[in-house]
């Protein structure tokens, strides 16, 4: 799992880390039981405030994505989502709305947008399948 | 000390040199555990402000408090909890690296020898080397070791990386994050004045832009990047009578435009979209771009 920060995205830095780690967790870049990088080396490598990384990890723990084992570090949890269906949909709705607004600005129409969503879903599912085939 | 009280509290600070108002009514607060950026052009009053915090200068009016204390009346109490790295570092030329560190340590109650050994190795500094034979980069590295080993609660950096090569600058920032900040994150505060804003971007929690001795803009870094945006629009032909009032700045080249916005990008995007652009993009400004844009804001205010 490689993380990177884009200051031009306008998204708070800790949220960028949260999103990327969640994406890595969902797409197989990070597997259950695998440790997240330690806070200090990751902060040094990305050259971001140590507290920003700590905040991202705390948020991930809050969301039930990772768990901290004292003295050992932070690990990705088994994928039993702690969220209710409506909570999960709420999170996703926010993300979709952002994409919808972007599509609107870029003048990508409804059909093209939906086609793109399908294509990305297919591509994601292929990746997850390849990953599980390789295991 | 009450943990909620600011580590640095500057109230209406003024300092004149003769008739020149170097600092002219500056107010800012830095909370514990934060990394605070202090940006301004040459001569804006950054170093004068810092010298008032360190009791190297006395204010003409207003107050500067560090840990809630007056740096003039409680000089030792304040300085024992601070470390300072200026842009030009001077050491006694006859002392070796080892001798310089021992000399610096002699003024401190606490000195972390593990960090010292670690950083000497990391920077590949030879303890037997004479200070007079060190390069500018090595002198800054030595100053940084001297600043971090006492594990101070406040690290004041004044243009610390100007004139250094990119690798030394990177290592400097990594050391501030790793060796300094990670020690006890809640009690490690950084106050950094710099022109090399992009290098410190990820470190900065909050910042103040100072202009002619006055505060021009103080903001949380994430909030600032959310608020200041750059829109790029391209039309089939140059749009006529497009009202972009409220934009911070508009640059137009034929049918392409670049628009800087301050908190109203959505509204301006709507207006642009109504003209069916061929292309419309929007991105956040980096802190450095915000600093440059602040000059436009200042002229707009005047």
Coordinates of C-alpha atoms in Angstrom, one line a residue:
Chain A
X1 CA 0.0 0.0 0.0
X2 CA 1.5 3.3 -1.1
X3 CA -0.1 6.5 0.1
X4 CA 0.2 10.0 -1.4
X5 CA -1.1 13.4 -0.5
X6 CA -2.5 15.9 -3.0
X7 CA -2.7 19.3 -1.5
X8 CA -4.7 20.6 -4.6
X9 CA -7.6 18.2 -4.0
X10 CA -9.0 20.5 -1.3
X11 CA -9.7 17.5 0.9
X12 CA -8.3 17.7 4.4
X13 CA -5.0 15.8 4.5
X14 CA -6.1 13.3 7.2
X15 CA -9.2 12.4 5.2
X16 CA -7.1 11.7 2.1
X17 CA -5.2 9.2 4.2
X18 CA -8.5 7.7 5.6
X19 CA -9.9 7.3 2.1
X20 CA -6.8 5.8 0.6
X21 CA -6.4 3.3 3.4
X22 CA -10.1 2.4 3.1
X23 CA -9.7 2.0 -0.6
X24 CA -6.6 -0.2 -0.1
X25 CA -8.5 -2.3 2.4
X26 CA -11.4 -2.7 0.0
X27 CA -9.3 -3.4 -3.1
X28 CA -6.8 -5.8 -1.5
X29 CA -3.9 -3.4 -1.2
X30 CA -4.1 -4.0 2.5
X31 CA -5.3 -7.4 3.9
X32 CA -7.0 -8.2 7.2
X33 CA -4.3 -8.7 9.9
X34 CA -1.7 -6.7 7.9
X35 CA -0.2 -3.9 9.8
X36 CA -0.5 -0.3 8.7
X37 CA 2.7 1.6 8.5
X38 CA 3.8 3.1 11.9
X39 CA 2.8 6.6 12.4
X40 CA 6.3 8.2 12.6
X41 CA 7.9 6.7 9.5
X42 CA 4.8 7.3 7.4
X43 CA 4.6 10.9 8.6
X44 CA 8.3 11.4 7.8
X45 CA 7.9 9.8 4.4
X46 CA 4.9 11.8 3.4
X47 CA 6.4 14.8 5.1
X48 CA 3.1 15.6 6.9
X49 CA 2.5 16.5 10.5
X50 CA 2.7 13.4 12.7
X51 CA -0.6 14.4 14.3
X52 CA -2.3 14.3 10.9
X53 CA -1.4 10.6 10.5
X54 CA -2.4 9.9 14.1
X55 CA -5.7 11.6 13.4
X56 CA -6.3 9.5 10.3
X57 CA -5.6 6.3 12.2
X58 CA -7.9 7.4 15.0
X59 CA -10.6 8.0 12.5
X60 CA -10.1 4.6 10.9
X61 CA -10.3 3.0 14.3
X62 CA -13.4 4.9 15.0
X63 CA -15.0 3.7 11.8
X64 CA -14.0 0.1 12.7
X65 CA -11.7 -0.3 9.8
X66 CA -8.5 -0.9 11.8
X67 CA -7.7 -1.9 15.4
X68 CA -4.8 -0.9 17.5
X69 CA -2.9 -3.6 19.3
X70 CA -1.0 -1.9 22.1
X71 CA 2.7 -2.2 21.5
X72 CA 2.3 -3.9 18.2
X73 CA 0.6 -1.3 16.0
X74 CA -2.4 -0.8 13.9
X75 CA -4.0 -3.6 11.9
X76 CA -6.7 -4.0 9.4
X77 CA -9.7 -5.7 10.9
X78 CA -11.5 -8.7 9.4
X79 CA -14.0 -7.3 7.0
X80 CA -17.0 -7.5 9.3
X81 CA -18.4 -4.0 8.7
X82 CA -19.6 -2.5 11.9
X83 CA -21.9 -0.2 10.1
X84 CA -25.6 -0.6 9.6
X85 CA -26.8 -0.6 6.0
X86 CA -28.1 2.9 6.3
X87 CA -24.8 4.2 7.8
X88 CA -22.9 2.6 4.9
X89 CA -25.2 4.1 2.4
X90 CA -24.9 7.5 4.0
X91 CA -21.1 7.4 3.6
X92 CA -21.3 6.3 0.1
X93 CA -24.0 8.9 -0.8
X94 CA -21.6 11.6 0.1
X95 CA -18.9 10.2 -2.1
X96 CA -21.3 9.7 -5.0
X97 CA -22.6 13.2 -4.7
X98 CA -19.1 14.5 -5.1
X99 CA -18.6 12.5 -8.2
X100 CA -22.0 13.7 -9.5
X101 CA -21.0 17.3 -9.0
X102 CA -17.7 16.7 -10.7
X103 CA -19.5 15.1 -13.6
X104 CA -21.8 18.0 -13.8
X105 CA -18.9 20.5 -14.0
X106 CA -17.2 18.4 -16.6
X107 CA -20.4 18.1 -18.6
X108 CA -20.4 14.3 -18.5
X109 CA -24.0 13.4 -19.1
X110 CA -26.1 10.9 -17.2
X111 CA -25.6 7.9 -19.6
X112 CA -21.9 8.5 -19.9
X113 CA -21.6 8.8 -16.1
X114 CA -23.5 5.6 -15.4
X115 CA -21.5 3.8 -18.1
X116 CA -18.3 4.9 -16.4
X117 CA -19.6 3.8 -13.0
X118 CA -20.3 0.4 -14.4
X119 CA -16.9 0.2 -16.0
X120 CA -15.2 1.1 -12.7
X121 CA -17.3 -1.5 -10.8
X122 CA -16.3 -4.1 -13.3
X123 CA -12.7 -3.2 -13.1
X124 CA -12.8 -3.2 -9.3
X125 CA -14.5 -6.6 -9.2
X126 CA -11.9 -8.0 -11.6
X127 CA -9.1 -6.7 -9.3
X128 CA -10.7 -8.2 -6.2
X129 CA -11.1 -11.5 -8.1
X130 CA -7.5 -11.6 -9.3
X131 CA -6.4 -10.9 -5.9
X132 CA -8.4 -13.8 -4.4
X133 CA -7.3 -16.1 -7.2
X134 CA -3.7 -15.4 -6.4
X135 CA -4.2 -16.2 -2.7
Chain B
X1 CA 0.5 25.7 32.9
X2 CA -3.0 25.2 31.8
X3 CA -2.8 23.0 28.8
X4 CA -5.5 24.9 27.0
X5 CA -3.7 28.2 27.3
X6 CA -1.7 29.1 24.1
X7 CA 2.0 28.3 23.9
X8 CA 2.5 31.6 22.1
X9 CA 0.2 34.5 22.7
X10 CA 0.9 37.8 20.8
X11 CA -1.4 40.7 21.5
X12 CA -1.3 43.9 19.5
X13 CA 2.5 43.7 19.3
X14 CA 4.4 46.7 17.9
X15 CA 8.1 47.2 17.5
X16 CA 9.7 50.2 15.7
X17 CA 13.2 50.7 14.4
X18 CA 13.4 54.5 14.4
X19 CA 10.5 55.6 12.3
X20 CA 10.0 52.2 10.7
X21 CA 7.1 50.1 12.1
X22 CA 8.6 46.7 11.7
X23 CA 5.7 45.1 13.6
X24 CA 2.5 47.1 13.9
X25 CA -0.3 45.7 16.0
X26 CA 0.2 42.0 15.4
X27 CA -2.0 39.5 17.2
X28 CA -1.8 35.7 17.0
X29 CA -2.1 32.6 19.2
X30 CA -0.4 29.2 18.9
X31 CA -1.9 26.2 20.7
X32 CA 0.2 23.4 22.2
X33 CA 1.0 20.5 19.9
X34 CA 0.4 22.5 16.7
X35 CA 2.8 23.4 13.9
X36 CA 2.2 27.0 13.1
X37 CA 3.4 28.6 9.9
X38 CA 4.4 32.3 9.9
X39 CA 4.6 33.6 6.3
X40 CA 5.5 37.0 5.0
X41 CA 7.6 38.7 2.5
X42 CA 11.1 39.9 3.3
X43 CA 10.8 42.8 5.7
X44 CA 7.2 41.9 6.7
X45 CA 8.2 41.7 10.4
X46 CA 8.7 37.9 10.9
X47 CA 12.1 38.0 12.5
X48 CA 11.3 41.0 14.6
X49 CA 8.3 39.2 16.0
X50 CA 10.4 36.1 16.7
X51 CA 13.0 38.2 18.5
X52 CA 10.3 39.6 20.7
X53 CA 9.3 36.1 21.7
X54 CA 12.9 35.3 22.6
X55 CA 13.6 38.6 24.4
X56 CA 16.2 39.5 21.9
X57 CA 14.1 42.6 21.3
X58 CA 11.6 44.4 23.6
X59 CA 8.2 45.4 22.2
X60 CA 7.3 49.1 22.0
X61 CA 3.7 48.2 22.8
X62 CA 1.5 45.2 23.1
X63 CA 2.5 41.9 24.6
X64 CA 4.2 38.7 23.7
X65 CA 3.7 35.7 26.0
X66 CA 5.3 32.3 25.8
X67 CA 3.8 29.5 28.0
X68 CA 1.8 32.4 29.5
X69 CA 5.0 34.1 30.7
X70 CA 6.6 37.3 29.8
X71 CA 9.9 36.5 28.0
X72 CA 11.5 39.6 29.5
X73 CA 10.6 39.0 33.2
X74 CA 10.9 35.2 33.0
X75 CA 13.7 34.9 30.6
X76 CA 15.2 31.7 32.0
X77 CA 11.9 30.0 32.6
X78 CA 10.9 30.7 29.0
X79 CA 14.2 29.9 27.3
X80 CA 14.7 26.7 29.1
X81 CA 11.6 25.4 27.4
X82 CA 12.3 26.7 23.9
X83 CA 14.8 26.0 21.2
X84 CA 15.5 28.3 18.3
X85 CA 17.1 27.7 14.9
X86 CA 17.8 30.9 13.0
X87 CA 18.6 31.1 9.3
X88 CA 22.2 32.1 9.9
X89 CA 23.8 29.8 12.4
X90 CA 27.0 30.8 14.1
X91 CA 29.2 28.5 16.2
X92 CA 32.5 29.1 17.9
X93 CA 34.8 28.2 15.0
X94 CA 37.5 26.5 17.2
X95 CA 35.0 24.1 18.7
X96 CA 34.4 20.6 17.2
X97 CA 30.9 19.2 16.5
X98 CA 31.2 17.2 19.7
X99 CA 32.5 20.2 21.6
X100 CA 29.7 22.4 20.3
X101 CA 27.0 19.9 21.4
X102 CA 28.6 19.6 24.8
X103 CA 28.7 23.3 25.1
X104 CA 25.0 23.6 24.1
X105 CA 24.0 20.7 26.4
X106 CA 25.7 22.5 29.3
X107 CA 23.0 25.1 29.3
X108 CA 20.2 22.5 29.4
X109 CA 18.7 20.6 32.3
X110 CA 17.8 17.8 29.9
X111 CA 19.6 16.4 26.9
X112 CA 18.6 13.2 25.0
X113 CA 21.9 11.5 24.1
X114 CA 20.1 8.8 22.0
X115 CA 18.6 11.4 19.7
X116 CA 22.0 13.1 19.5
X117 CA 23.7 9.9 18.4
X118 CA 20.9 9.1 16.0
X119 CA 20.9 12.4 14.3
X120 CA 24.7 12.6 14.1
X121 CA 24.6 9.3 12.3
X122 CA 21.7 10.3 10.1
X123 CA 23.4 13.6 9.0
X124 CA 26.8 11.9 8.8
X125 CA 28.4 14.6 10.9
X126 CA 31.9 13.8 12.1
X127 CA 32.0 14.7 15.9
X128 CA 35.7 15.6 15.5
X129 CA 35.1 18.1 12.7
X130 CA 35.8 21.7 13.5
X131 CA 32.7 24.0 13.3
X132 CA 34.6 26.4 11.1
X133 CA 35.0 23.6 8.5
X134 CA 31.3 22.8 8.3
X135 CA 29.2 23.6 5.2
X136 CA 26.1 25.8 5.5
X137 CA 24.0 22.7 5.4
X138 CA 26.0 20.9 8.1
X139 CA 25.9 24.0 10.3
X140 CA 22.1 24.0 10.1
X141 CA 22.1 20.3 10.8
X142 CA 24.2 20.8 13.9
X143 CA 21.9 23.6 15.0
X144 CA 18.9 21.3 14.6
X145 CA 20.6 18.6 16.7
X146 CA 21.3 21.2 19.3
X147 CA 17.7 22.4 19.2
X148 CA 16.0 18.9 19.4
X149 CA 18.2 17.1 22.0
X150 CA 16.9 19.2 24.9
X151 CA 13.4 18.1 23.8
X152 CA 11.9 21.6 24.2
X153 CA 8.2 22.2 24.3
X154 CA 8.5 24.9 21.6
X155 CA 10.7 24.8 18.5
X156 CA 11.1 28.2 16.8
X157 CA 12.4 28.0 13.3
X158 CA 13.3 31.2 11.4
X159 CA 13.8 30.6 7.7
X160 CA 15.7 27.4 8.7
X161 CA 16.1 25.8 5.3
X162 CA 16.8 28.8 3.1
X163 CA 19.9 28.4 1.0
X164 CA 20.2 24.7 1.7
X165 CA 20.2 22.0 -1.0
X166 CA 17.0 20.0 -1.5
X167 CA 18.2 16.9 0.2
X168 CA 19.3 18.7 3.3
X169 CA 16.0 20.6 3.3
X170 CA 14.0 17.3 3.1
X171 CA 16.1 15.7 5.9
X172 CA 15.5 18.8 8.0
X173 CA 11.8 18.6 7.7
X174 CA 11.7 14.8 8.3
X175 CA 13.8 15.3 11.4
X176 CA 11.3 17.9 12.7
X177 CA 8.4 15.4 12.1
X178 CA 10.2 12.3 13.4
X179 CA 12.8 13.1 16.0
X180 CA 11.1 16.2 17.4
X181 CA 7.3 15.9 17.0
X182 CA 7.0 12.2 17.6
X183 CA 8.7 12.4 21.0
X184 CA 5.6 13.7 22.9
X185 CA 3.2 14.9 20.2
X186 CA 0.8 16.8 22.6
X187 CA 3.7 18.9 24.0
X188 CA 5.7 19.6 20.8
X189 CA 4.9 22.9 19.3
X190 CA 6.6 24.2 16.2
X191 CA 6.6 27.9 15.1
X192 CA 8.2 28.2 11.7
X193 CA 8.7 31.3 9.6
X194 CA 9.6 30.4 6.0
X195 CA 9.5 31.3 2.3
X196 CA 9.8 27.7 1.3
X197 CA 6.2 27.2 2.1
X198 CA 5.6 24.2 -0.2
X199 CA 8.2 22.1 1.6
X200 CA 6.5 22.7 5.0
X201 CA 3.0 22.4 3.6
X202 CA 2.2 19.0 5.1
X203 CA 3.5 20.0 8.4
X204 CA 1.5 23.2 8.8
X205 CA -1.7 23.0 10.9
X206 CA -2.4 26.7 11.0
X207 CA -0.8 29.8 9.6
X208 CA -0.6 33.6 9.7
X209 CA 0.4 35.7 6.8
X210 CA 2.0 38.9 8.0
X211 CA 2.3 42.0 5.8
X212 CA 3.9 45.2 6.9
X213 CA 3.8 44.2 10.5
X214 CA 0.1 43.4 10.5
X215 CA -1.8 40.1 10.3
X216 CA -3.2 39.7 6.8
X217 CA -4.7 36.2 7.1
X218 CA -4.9 33.6 9.8
X219 CA -6.4 30.2 8.9
X220 CA -6.4 26.5 9.5
X221 CA -4.4 25.0 6.6
X222 CA -7.0 22.5 5.5
X223 CA -9.8 25.1 5.7
X224 CA -7.6 27.5 3.6
X225 CA -7.1 24.9 0.9
X226 CA -10.8 24.3 0.9
X227 CA -11.6 27.9 0.5
X228 CA -9.1 29.2 -2.0
X229 CA -9.5 27.6 -5.4
X230 CA -8.4 28.1 -8.9
X231 CA -10.9 27.5 -11.7
X232 CA -9.7 26.9 -15.2
X233 CA -12.3 27.4 -18.0
X234 CA -12.1 27.2 -21.7
X235 CA -14.8 28.3 -24.1
X236 CA -15.5 27.8 -27.8
X237 CA -15.1 31.6 -28.0
X238 CA -14.3 34.3 -25.5
X239 CA -17.5 34.8 -23.5
X240 CA -19.0 38.3 -23.6
X241 CA -20.1 40.2 -20.6
X242 CA -19.4 37.5 -18.1
X243 CA -19.9 38.9 -14.6
X244 CA -17.2 37.4 -12.4
X245 CA -17.4 39.9 -9.6
X246 CA -16.5 38.3 -6.3
X247 CA -13.5 36.5 -7.9
X248 CA -10.2 37.2 -6.3
X249 CA -8.4 37.5 -9.6
X250 CA -9.3 36.8 -13.2
X251 CA -6.7 36.0 -15.9
X252 CA -8.0 35.8 -19.4
X253 CA -6.2 34.8 -22.5
X254 CA -8.6 34.7 -25.4
X255 CA -11.1 32.0 -24.8
X256 CA -9.3 30.6 -21.8
X257 CA -9.6 31.9 -18.2
X258 CA -8.1 31.2 -14.9
X259 CA -10.1 32.5 -11.9
X260 CA -8.9 32.6 -8.3
X261 CA -11.7 32.4 -5.8
X262 CA -12.0 33.0 -2.1
X263 CA -14.8 30.9 -0.7
X264 CA -17.2 31.4 -3.6
X265 CA -16.0 28.9 -6.2
X266 CA -19.3 27.0 -6.4
X267 CA -21.2 30.2 -7.2
X268 CA -18.7 31.2 -9.9
X269 CA -18.6 27.6 -11.3
X270 CA -22.4 27.9 -11.8
X271 CA -22.0 31.1 -13.7
X272 CA -19.3 29.7 -15.9
X273 CA -21.2 26.5 -16.6
X274 CA -24.2 28.5 -17.8
X275 CA -21.9 29.6 -20.7
X276 CA -21.3 26.0 -21.7
X277 CA -17.5 25.8 -21.4
X278 CA -15.6 23.3 -23.4
X279 CA -13.6 22.6 -20.3
X280 CA -14.0 23.4 -16.7
X281 CA -11.7 22.4 -13.9
X282 CA -11.3 23.5 -10.3
X283 CA -8.5 22.8 -7.9
X284 CA -7.4 24.0 -4.5
X285 CA -4.6 26.5 -4.0
X286 CA -1.5 25.3 -2.2
X287 CA -0.4 27.3 0.8
X288 CA 2.3 28.9 -1.3
X289 CA -0.3 29.9 -3.9
X290 CA -2.5 31.3 -1.1
X291 CA 0.4 33.3 0.1
X292 CA 0.9 34.7 -3.4
X293 CA -2.8 35.4 -3.7
X294 CA -2.8 37.2 -0.4
X295 CA -0.8 39.9 -2.1
X296 CA -3.7 40.4 -4.5
X297 CA -6.1 40.5 -1.5
X298 CA -4.0 43.1 0.1
X299 CA -4.1 45.3 -3.0
X300 CA -7.8 44.7 -3.3
X301 CA -8.3 45.9 0.3
X302 CA -6.2 49.1 -0.2

